[in-house]
Tab-separated table of C-alpha atoms and ligand atoms in Angstrom:
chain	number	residue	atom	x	y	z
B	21	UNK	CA	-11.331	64.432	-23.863
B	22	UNK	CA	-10.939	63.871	-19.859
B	23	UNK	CA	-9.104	61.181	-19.076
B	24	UNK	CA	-10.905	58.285	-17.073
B	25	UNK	CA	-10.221	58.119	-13.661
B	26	UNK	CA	-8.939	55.689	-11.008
B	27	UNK	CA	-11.280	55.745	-8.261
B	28	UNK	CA	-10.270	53.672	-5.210
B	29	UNK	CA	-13.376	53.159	-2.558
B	30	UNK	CA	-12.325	51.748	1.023
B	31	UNK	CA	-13.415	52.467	4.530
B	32	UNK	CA	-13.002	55.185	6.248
B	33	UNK	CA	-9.947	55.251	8.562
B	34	UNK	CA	-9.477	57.566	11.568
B	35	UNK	CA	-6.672	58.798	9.948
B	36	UNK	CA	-8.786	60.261	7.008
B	37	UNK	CA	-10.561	62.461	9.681
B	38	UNK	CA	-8.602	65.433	8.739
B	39	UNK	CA	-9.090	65.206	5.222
B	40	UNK	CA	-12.839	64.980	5.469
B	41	UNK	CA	-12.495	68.472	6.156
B	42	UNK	CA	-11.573	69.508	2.880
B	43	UNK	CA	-8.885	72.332	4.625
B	44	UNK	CA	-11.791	73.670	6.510
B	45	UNK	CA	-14.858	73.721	4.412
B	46	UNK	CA	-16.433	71.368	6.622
B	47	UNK	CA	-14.618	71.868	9.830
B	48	UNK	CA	-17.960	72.164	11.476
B	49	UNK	CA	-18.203	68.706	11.334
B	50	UNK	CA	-15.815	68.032	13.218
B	51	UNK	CA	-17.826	66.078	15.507
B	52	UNK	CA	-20.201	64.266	13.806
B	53	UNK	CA	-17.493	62.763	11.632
B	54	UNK	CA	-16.011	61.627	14.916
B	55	UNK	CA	-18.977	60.222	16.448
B	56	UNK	CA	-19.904	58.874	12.762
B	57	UNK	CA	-16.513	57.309	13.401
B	58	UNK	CA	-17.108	55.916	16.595
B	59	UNK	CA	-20.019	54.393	15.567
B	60	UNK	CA	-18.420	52.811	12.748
B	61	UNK	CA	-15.872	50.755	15.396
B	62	UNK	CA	-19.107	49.873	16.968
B	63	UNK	CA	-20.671	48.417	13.520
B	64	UNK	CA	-23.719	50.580	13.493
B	65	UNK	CA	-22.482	53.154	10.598
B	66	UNK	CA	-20.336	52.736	7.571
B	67	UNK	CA	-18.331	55.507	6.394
B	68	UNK	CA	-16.692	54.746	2.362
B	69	UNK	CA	-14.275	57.315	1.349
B	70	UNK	CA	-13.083	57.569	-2.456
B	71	UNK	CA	-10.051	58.292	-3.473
B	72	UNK	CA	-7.934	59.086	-7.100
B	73	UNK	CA	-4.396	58.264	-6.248
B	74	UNK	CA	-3.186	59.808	-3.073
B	75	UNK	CA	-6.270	62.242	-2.537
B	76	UNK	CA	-9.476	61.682	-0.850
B	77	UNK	CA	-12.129	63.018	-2.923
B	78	UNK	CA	-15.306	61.700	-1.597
B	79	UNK	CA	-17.118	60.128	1.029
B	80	UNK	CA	-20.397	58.252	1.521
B	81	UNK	CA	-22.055	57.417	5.186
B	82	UNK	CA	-24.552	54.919	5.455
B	83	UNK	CA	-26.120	54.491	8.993
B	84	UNK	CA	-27.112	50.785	9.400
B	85	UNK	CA	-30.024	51.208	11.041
B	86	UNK	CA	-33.091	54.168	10.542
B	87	UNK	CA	-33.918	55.745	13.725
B	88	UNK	CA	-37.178	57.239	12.226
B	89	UNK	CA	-39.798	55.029	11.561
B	90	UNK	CA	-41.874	56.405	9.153
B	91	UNK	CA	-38.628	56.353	7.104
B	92	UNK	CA	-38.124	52.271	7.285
B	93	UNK	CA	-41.524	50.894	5.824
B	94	UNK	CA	-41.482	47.983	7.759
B	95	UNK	CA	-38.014	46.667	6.094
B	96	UNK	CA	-34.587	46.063	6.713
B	97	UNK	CA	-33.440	49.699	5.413
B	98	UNK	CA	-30.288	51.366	5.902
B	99	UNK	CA	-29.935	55.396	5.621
B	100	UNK	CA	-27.577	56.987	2.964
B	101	UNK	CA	-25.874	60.617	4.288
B	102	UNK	CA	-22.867	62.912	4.400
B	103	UNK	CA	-22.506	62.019	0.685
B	104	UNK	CA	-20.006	64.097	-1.112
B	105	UNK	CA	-17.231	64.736	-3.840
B	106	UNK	CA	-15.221	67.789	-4.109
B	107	UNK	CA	-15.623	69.707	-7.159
B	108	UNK	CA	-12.832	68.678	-8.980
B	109	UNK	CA	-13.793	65.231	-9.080
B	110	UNK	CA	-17.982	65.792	-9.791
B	111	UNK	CA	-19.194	64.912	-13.212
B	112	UNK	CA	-16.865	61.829	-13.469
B	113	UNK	CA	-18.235	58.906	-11.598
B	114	UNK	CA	-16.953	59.026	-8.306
B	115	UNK	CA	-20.779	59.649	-6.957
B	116	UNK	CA	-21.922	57.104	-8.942
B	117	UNK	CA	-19.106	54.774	-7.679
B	118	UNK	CA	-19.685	55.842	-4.010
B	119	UNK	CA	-23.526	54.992	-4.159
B	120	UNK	CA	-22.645	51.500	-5.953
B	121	UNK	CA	-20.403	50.827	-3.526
B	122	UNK	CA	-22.940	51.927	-0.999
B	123	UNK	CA	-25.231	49.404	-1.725
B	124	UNK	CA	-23.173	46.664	-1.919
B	125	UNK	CA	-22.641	47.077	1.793
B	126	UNK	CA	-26.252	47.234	2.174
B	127	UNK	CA	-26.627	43.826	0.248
B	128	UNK	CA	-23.755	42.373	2.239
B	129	UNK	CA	-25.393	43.332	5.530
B	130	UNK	CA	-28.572	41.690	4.715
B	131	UNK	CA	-30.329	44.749	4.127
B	132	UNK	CA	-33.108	45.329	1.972
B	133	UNK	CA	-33.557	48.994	1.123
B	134	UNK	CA	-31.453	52.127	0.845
B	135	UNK	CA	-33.296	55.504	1.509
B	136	UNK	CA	-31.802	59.019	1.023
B	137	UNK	CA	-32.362	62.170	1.128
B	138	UNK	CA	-32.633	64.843	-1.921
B	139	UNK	CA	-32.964	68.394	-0.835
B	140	UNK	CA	-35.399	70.382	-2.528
B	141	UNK	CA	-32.317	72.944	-3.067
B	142	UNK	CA	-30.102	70.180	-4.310
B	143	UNK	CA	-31.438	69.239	-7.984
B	144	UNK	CA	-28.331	68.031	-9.795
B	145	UNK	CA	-28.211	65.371	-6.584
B	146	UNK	CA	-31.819	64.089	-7.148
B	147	UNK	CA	-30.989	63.473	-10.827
B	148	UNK	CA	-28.211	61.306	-9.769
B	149	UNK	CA	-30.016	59.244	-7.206
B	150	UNK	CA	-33.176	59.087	-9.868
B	151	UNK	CA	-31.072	57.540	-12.645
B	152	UNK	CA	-29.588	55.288	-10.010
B	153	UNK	CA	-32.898	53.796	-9.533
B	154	UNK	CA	-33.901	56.213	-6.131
B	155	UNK	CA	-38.253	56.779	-6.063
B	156	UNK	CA	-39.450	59.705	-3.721
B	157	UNK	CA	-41.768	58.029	-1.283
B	158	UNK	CA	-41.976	60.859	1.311
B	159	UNK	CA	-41.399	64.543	1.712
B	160	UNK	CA	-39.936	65.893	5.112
B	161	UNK	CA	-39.342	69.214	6.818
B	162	UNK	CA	-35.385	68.550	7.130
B	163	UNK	CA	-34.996	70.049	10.228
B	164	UNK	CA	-31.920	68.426	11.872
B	165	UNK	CA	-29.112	70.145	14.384
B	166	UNK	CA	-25.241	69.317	15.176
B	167	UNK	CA	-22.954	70.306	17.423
B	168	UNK	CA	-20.433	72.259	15.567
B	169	UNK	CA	-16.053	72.158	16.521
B	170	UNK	CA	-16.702	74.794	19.144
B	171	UNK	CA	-19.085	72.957	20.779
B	172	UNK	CA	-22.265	75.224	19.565
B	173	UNK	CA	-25.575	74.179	18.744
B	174	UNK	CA	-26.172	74.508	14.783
B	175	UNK	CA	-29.807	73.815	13.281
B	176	UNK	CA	-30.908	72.941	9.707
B	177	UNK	CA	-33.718	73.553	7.536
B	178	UNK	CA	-33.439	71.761	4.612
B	179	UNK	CA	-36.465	70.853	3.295
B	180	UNK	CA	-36.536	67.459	1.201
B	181	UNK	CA	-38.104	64.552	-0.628
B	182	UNK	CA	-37.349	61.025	0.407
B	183	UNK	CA	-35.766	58.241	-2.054
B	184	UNK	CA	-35.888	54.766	-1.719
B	185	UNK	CA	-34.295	52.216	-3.671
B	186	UNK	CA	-35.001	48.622	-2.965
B	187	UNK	CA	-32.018	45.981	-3.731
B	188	UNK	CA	-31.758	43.452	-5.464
B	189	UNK	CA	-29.614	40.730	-5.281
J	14	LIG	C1	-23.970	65.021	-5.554
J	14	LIG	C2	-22.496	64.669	-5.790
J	14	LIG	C3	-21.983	63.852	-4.600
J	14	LIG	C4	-22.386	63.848	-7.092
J	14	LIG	O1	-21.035	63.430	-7.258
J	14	LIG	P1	-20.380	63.245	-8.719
J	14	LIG	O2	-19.074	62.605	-8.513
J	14	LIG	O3	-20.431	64.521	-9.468
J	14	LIG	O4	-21.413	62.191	-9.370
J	14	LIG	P2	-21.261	61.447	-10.801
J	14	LIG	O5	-20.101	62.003	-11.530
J	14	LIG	O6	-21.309	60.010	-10.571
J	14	LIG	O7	-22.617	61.862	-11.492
J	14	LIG	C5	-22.910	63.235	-11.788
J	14	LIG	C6	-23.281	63.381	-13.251
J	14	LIG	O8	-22.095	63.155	-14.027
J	14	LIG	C7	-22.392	62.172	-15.017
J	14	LIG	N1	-21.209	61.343	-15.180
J	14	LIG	C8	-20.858	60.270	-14.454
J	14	LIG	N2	-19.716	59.757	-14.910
J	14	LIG	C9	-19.310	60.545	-15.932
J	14	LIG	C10	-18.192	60.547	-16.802
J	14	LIG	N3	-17.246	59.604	-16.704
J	14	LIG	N4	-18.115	61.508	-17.719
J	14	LIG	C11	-19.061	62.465	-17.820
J	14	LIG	N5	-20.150	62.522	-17.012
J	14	LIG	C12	-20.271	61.568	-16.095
J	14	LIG	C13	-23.515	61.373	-14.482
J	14	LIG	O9	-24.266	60.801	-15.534
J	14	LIG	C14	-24.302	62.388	-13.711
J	14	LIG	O10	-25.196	63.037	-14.560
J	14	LIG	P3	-26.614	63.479	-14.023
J	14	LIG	O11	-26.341	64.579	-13.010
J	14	LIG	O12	-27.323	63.954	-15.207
J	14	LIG	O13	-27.223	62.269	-13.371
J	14	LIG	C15	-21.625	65.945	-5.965
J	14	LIG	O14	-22.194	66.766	-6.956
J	14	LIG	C16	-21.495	66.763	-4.682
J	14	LIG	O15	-20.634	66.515	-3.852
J	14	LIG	N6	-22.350	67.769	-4.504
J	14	LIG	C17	-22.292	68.625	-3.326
J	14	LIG	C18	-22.732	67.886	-2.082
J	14	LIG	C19	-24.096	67.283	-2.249
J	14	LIG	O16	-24.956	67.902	-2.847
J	14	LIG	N7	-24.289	66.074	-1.734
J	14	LIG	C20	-25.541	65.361	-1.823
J	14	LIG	C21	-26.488	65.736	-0.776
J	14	LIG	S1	-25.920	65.389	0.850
């Protein structure tokens, strides 16, 4: 039987920066973690980081305000991003936790909706946000760029469907 854990969800801290880059795996984001960051101290993104006793296993952004407008509907919406857990921790609740956790921001900020994206490539995600109560409303192209840690232009194409989950109080 695996043993239940202890997840422990706070903000983000600078000080987590360098474990957000799981040794390296996602050094390329070196910068967008930093602006995401910055923004936070600013109050316009959220970054939630999970963690089972000393080590930071997950993380969960949630940008407070949707820059695309075809993705807000007219609501008070806030965009869910950057969402992940490292391997050794998946299939145990730590997603789960992250995107309860996730909302409950939402709900504290006033905000009415929570959309996310579900690549097309990313099944086993889509699941997750479906059984957490996530509808597709639209598809979209995914095509998105970042500057990587040396400084160079990197562009995506990951097409996707769009969830949306309105909250409750
Ligand atoms: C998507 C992702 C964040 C999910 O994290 P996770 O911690 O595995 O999520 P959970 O454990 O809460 O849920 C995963 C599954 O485990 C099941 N589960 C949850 N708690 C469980 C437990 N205690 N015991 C057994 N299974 C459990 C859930 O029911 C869920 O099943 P489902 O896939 O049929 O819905 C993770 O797989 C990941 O990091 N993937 C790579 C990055 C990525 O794809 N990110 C999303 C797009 S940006």
């Amino acid at each position: 039987m695996v043993e239940a854990l202890h997840i422990h969800v706070r903000l983000a801290k600078g000080s987590d920066l360098e474990a957000m880059e799981w040794e390296g795996e996602y050094r390329r984001y070196r910068r967008v973690y930093q602006r995401a960051m910055a923004d936070m101290r600013r109050g316009r993104r959220i970054i939630l980081v999970a963690e089972v006793g000393e080590e930071l296993v997950g993380q969960i952004f949630i940008q407070l305000h949707i820059h695309r407008r075809e993705f807000r509907r007219g609501v008070s919406s806030a965009y869910i991003h950057a969402f992940r857990v490292r391997p050794a921790y998946r299939n145990r609740g730590v997603g789960t936790r992250l995107i309860l956790e996730a909302e409950q921001v939402l709900r504290d900020h006033g905000l009415k909706r929570a959309v996310i994206a579900a690549a097309h490539a990313n099944p086993d995600a889509r699941r997750l946000y479906e059984r957490l109560g996530f509808r597709k409303f639209m598809s979209d192209p995914g095509h998105w760029s970042y500057v990587d840690h040396l400084g160079r232009l990197q562009n995506v194409h990951e097409p996707s469907d769009i969830l949306e989950k309105w909250l409750t109080d």
